[in-house]
Short mmCIF file of C-alpha atoms in Angstrom, two decimals:
data_model
loop_
_atom_site.label_atom_id
_atom_site.label_comp_id
_atom_site.label_asym_id
_atom_site.label_seq_id
_atom_site.Cartn_x
_atom_site.Cartn_y
_atom_site.Cartn_z
CA MET Y 1 -3.54 5.75 -50.25
CA ALA Y 2 -5.19 3.39 -47.73
CA ASP Y 3 -8.61 4.04 -46.31
CA THR Y 4 -8.17 5.23 -42.72
CA ASN Y 5 -11.81 4.73 -41.82
CA SER Y 6 -11.90 0.97 -42.33
CA SER Y 7 -12.52 -1.16 -39.27
CA ASP Y 8 -9.41 -3.34 -39.82
CA THR Y 9 -6.52 -1.50 -38.13
CA SER Y 10 -4.25 -4.48 -37.49
CA ASN Y 11 -1.82 -3.92 -40.39
CA LYS Y 12 -1.74 -0.11 -40.59
CA THR Y 13 1.00 2.21 -39.59
CA PRO Y 14 0.68 3.85 -36.16
CA ARG Y 15 -0.48 7.15 -37.69
CA LYS Y 16 -3.20 5.39 -39.67
CA ARG Y 17 -4.30 3.41 -36.61
CA VAL Y 18 -4.63 6.64 -34.63
CA ALA Y 19 -6.72 8.14 -37.40
CA ALA Y 20 -8.91 5.04 -37.47
CA SER Y 21 -9.25 5.15 -33.66
CA ALA Y 22 -10.14 8.83 -33.83
CA SER Y 23 -12.86 8.05 -36.35
CA ASP Y 24 -14.27 5.41 -33.98
CA ILE Y 25 -14.91 8.08 -31.36
CA ASN Y 26 -15.89 10.76 -33.88
CA VAL Y 27 -12.96 13.05 -33.17
CA GLY Y 28 -11.10 14.82 -35.95
CA THR Y 29 -12.82 13.10 -38.89
CA GLY Y 30 -15.07 15.89 -40.05
CA SER Y 31 -14.73 17.66 -43.35
CA PRO Y 32 -12.49 20.73 -43.56
CA ALA Y 33 -15.53 22.97 -43.24
CA SER Y 34 -16.70 21.23 -40.05
CA SER Y 35 -13.34 20.65 -38.39
CA GLY Y 36 -13.41 23.85 -36.34
CA THR Y 37 -15.09 24.09 -32.94
CA ALA Y 38 -17.22 20.98 -33.29
CA THR Y 39 -14.14 18.76 -33.44
CA SER Y 40 -12.30 20.51 -30.62
CA SER Y 41 -15.38 20.51 -28.39
CA GLY Y 42 -15.87 16.80 -29.15
CA ALA Y 43 -12.24 16.12 -28.26
CA THR Y 44 -12.55 18.22 -25.12
CA GLY Y 45 -15.69 16.36 -24.12
CA THR Y 46 -14.04 12.99 -24.69
CA PHE Y 47 -10.95 14.09 -22.76
CA ALA Y 48 -13.15 15.28 -19.89
CA LYS Y 49 -14.94 11.91 -19.80
CA VAL Y 50 -11.66 9.99 -19.77
CA LYS Y 51 -10.26 12.29 -17.10
CA ALA Y 52 -13.37 11.81 -14.93
CA GLN Y 53 -13.17 8.04 -15.33
CA ALA Y 54 -9.47 8.07 -14.40
CA ALA Y 55 -10.20 10.20 -11.34
CA GLY Y 56 -12.90 7.72 -10.32
CA LEU Y 57 -10.50 4.81 -10.67
CA VAL Y 58 -7.86 6.64 -8.61
CA ASP Y 59 -10.43 7.28 -5.88
CA GLU Y 60 -11.48 3.62 -5.90
CA ALA Y 61 -7.86 2.45 -5.70
CA ALA Y 62 -7.18 4.85 -2.82
CA GLU Y 63 -10.22 3.55 -0.93
CA VAL Y 64 -9.19 -0.08 -1.44
CA ALA Y 65 -5.64 0.74 -0.28
CA ARG Y 66 -6.97 2.62 2.76
CA ASN Y 67 -9.20 -0.34 3.71
CA ALA Y 68 -6.30 -2.77 3.33
CA ALA Y 69 -4.04 -0.52 5.42
CA THR Y 70 -6.70 -0.25 8.13
CA GLN Y 71 -7.12 -4.02 8.23
CA GLY Y 72 -3.34 -4.46 8.39
CA LYS Y 73 -3.12 -1.90 11.20
CA ASP Y 74 -5.81 -3.71 13.17
CA LYS Y 75 -4.10 -7.08 12.70
CA ALA Y 76 -0.74 -5.61 13.72
CA ALA Y 77 -2.28 -4.08 16.84
CA ASP Y 78 -3.87 -7.43 17.74
CA ALA Y 79 -0.56 -9.23 17.18
CA LEU Y 80 1.27 -6.70 19.35
CA GLY Y 81 -1.36 -7.16 22.05
CA GLY Y 82 -0.73 -10.91 21.93
CA LEU Y 83 3.02 -10.32 22.09
CA SER Y 84 2.50 -8.10 25.12
CA ARG Y 85 0.50 -10.81 26.89
CA LEU Y 86 3.17 -13.34 26.02
CA ALA Y 87 5.89 -11.07 27.47
CA GLU Y 88 3.81 -10.58 30.64
CA ASP Y 89 3.47 -14.34 31.06
CA ALA Y 90 7.19 -14.74 30.41
CA ALA Y 91 7.93 -12.12 33.09
CA LYS Y 92 6.35 -14.37 35.71
CA ALA Y 93 8.53 -17.27 34.62
CA VAL Y 94 11.61 -15.00 34.60
CA ASP Y 95 10.78 -13.90 38.17
CA ASP Y 96 10.79 -17.52 39.30
CA ARG Y 97 13.99 -18.52 37.50
CA LEU Y 98 16.22 -15.43 37.44
CA GLY Y 99 14.80 -13.05 40.00
CA GLY Y 100 12.57 -10.02 40.21
CA ASN Y 101 14.92 -7.56 38.51
CA TYR Y 102 14.92 -9.49 35.25
CA GLY Y 103 11.17 -10.02 35.48
CA ASP Y 104 10.77 -6.24 35.80
CA TYR Y 105 12.61 -5.80 32.48
CA ALA Y 106 10.19 -8.19 30.83
CA ARG Y 107 7.21 -6.39 32.41
CA ARG Y 108 8.46 -3.00 31.16
CA ALA Y 109 8.91 -4.43 27.69
CA SER Y 110 5.40 -5.88 27.88
CA THR Y 111 3.99 -2.53 28.97
CA SER Y 112 5.81 -0.71 26.17
CA VAL Y 113 4.52 -3.12 23.55
CA SER Y 114 1.01 -2.90 24.99
CA ASP Y 115 1.10 0.90 24.98
CA PHE Y 116 2.31 0.90 21.38
CA ALA Y 117 -0.48 -1.51 20.38
CA THR Y 118 -3.06 0.73 22.02
CA SER Y 119 -1.61 3.80 20.32
CA LEU Y 120 -1.59 2.01 16.96
CA GLN Y 121 -5.19 0.88 17.38
CA GLY Y 122 -6.34 4.40 18.24
CA LYS Y 123 -4.67 6.15 15.29
CA ASP Y 124 -6.01 6.71 11.81
CA VAL Y 125 -3.99 5.34 8.89
CA ASP Y 126 -3.29 8.88 7.64
CA ALA Y 127 -1.88 9.85 11.07
CA ILE Y 128 0.36 6.78 11.07
CA ILE Y 129 1.66 7.65 7.61
CA ALA Y 130 2.34 11.24 8.70
CA ASP Y 131 4.16 10.04 11.84
CA THR Y 132 6.24 7.60 9.79
CA LYS Y 133 7.23 10.30 7.30
CA ALA Y 134 8.24 12.62 10.14
CA PHE Y 135 10.29 9.87 11.78
CA VAL Y 136 12.07 8.99 8.53
CA ARG Y 137 12.93 12.66 7.93
CA LYS Y 138 14.17 13.02 11.48
CA SER Y 139 16.18 9.77 11.65
CA PRO Y 140 16.77 8.28 8.20
CA VAL Y 141 19.56 5.97 9.37
CA VAL Y 142 17.41 4.45 12.11
CA ALA Y 143 14.51 4.09 9.67
CA LEU Y 144 16.74 2.34 7.15
CA GLY Y 145 18.07 -0.01 9.83
CA ALA Y 146 14.55 -0.77 11.03
CA ALA Y 147 13.42 -1.46 7.45
CA ALA Y 148 16.36 -3.83 6.96
CA ALA Y 149 15.56 -5.64 10.22
CA VAL Y 150 11.89 -5.99 9.32
CA GLY Y 151 12.82 -7.21 5.85
CA PHE Y 152 15.16 -9.79 7.36
CA LEU Y 153 12.48 -11.00 9.77
CA LEU Y 154 9.86 -11.22 7.04
CA THR Y 155 12.26 -13.16 4.83
CA ARG Y 156 12.92 -15.61 7.66
CA LEU Y 157 9.19 -16.02 8.32
CA VAL Y 158 8.51 -16.69 4.64
CA LYS Y 159 11.32 -19.25 4.50
CA ILE Y 160 10.04 -20.98 7.63
CA GLY Y 161 6.50 -21.00 6.23
CA SER Y 162 7.61 -22.42 2.90
CA THR Y 163 9.62 -25.23 4.53
CA ASP Y 164 6.63 -26.13 6.70
CA ARG Y 165 4.40 -26.50 3.62
CA ASP Y 166 7.01 -28.56 1.78
CA ALA Y 167 7.29 -31.06 4.62
#
């Protein structure tokens, strides 16, 4: 029978590698007389340490994701603000070329985009996620259509960006 406590575990069967790994952390390798509560408390302690480390990593990942989402929200709000200003400027040109009624449409669109940008800037990421979930539950077809449209636009932007770099 092979020695399961050797440090070379590369050519052992999975069961023997587990036994060797267990001996590395002093779990389950005691003699039959000592394999009672000492072993189970050692395993419990090790499990608790691993669980605490995993919880810490989950918290770190959540914080990084929250920061990235907040930065993305801020950039989106700034971009929408710029789009609103662009639509307002375009409304003046539309007034001159097509008349005041069409310029009013552009101004209303600009106001709507500006209001949305302000609302987006003022909300917390968690509130935005909750609103999005509620909207998707209320109107899944509209949400799916919007997701498809956004995906199409992003694909087009990536293609345009890649052709600009290739040129």
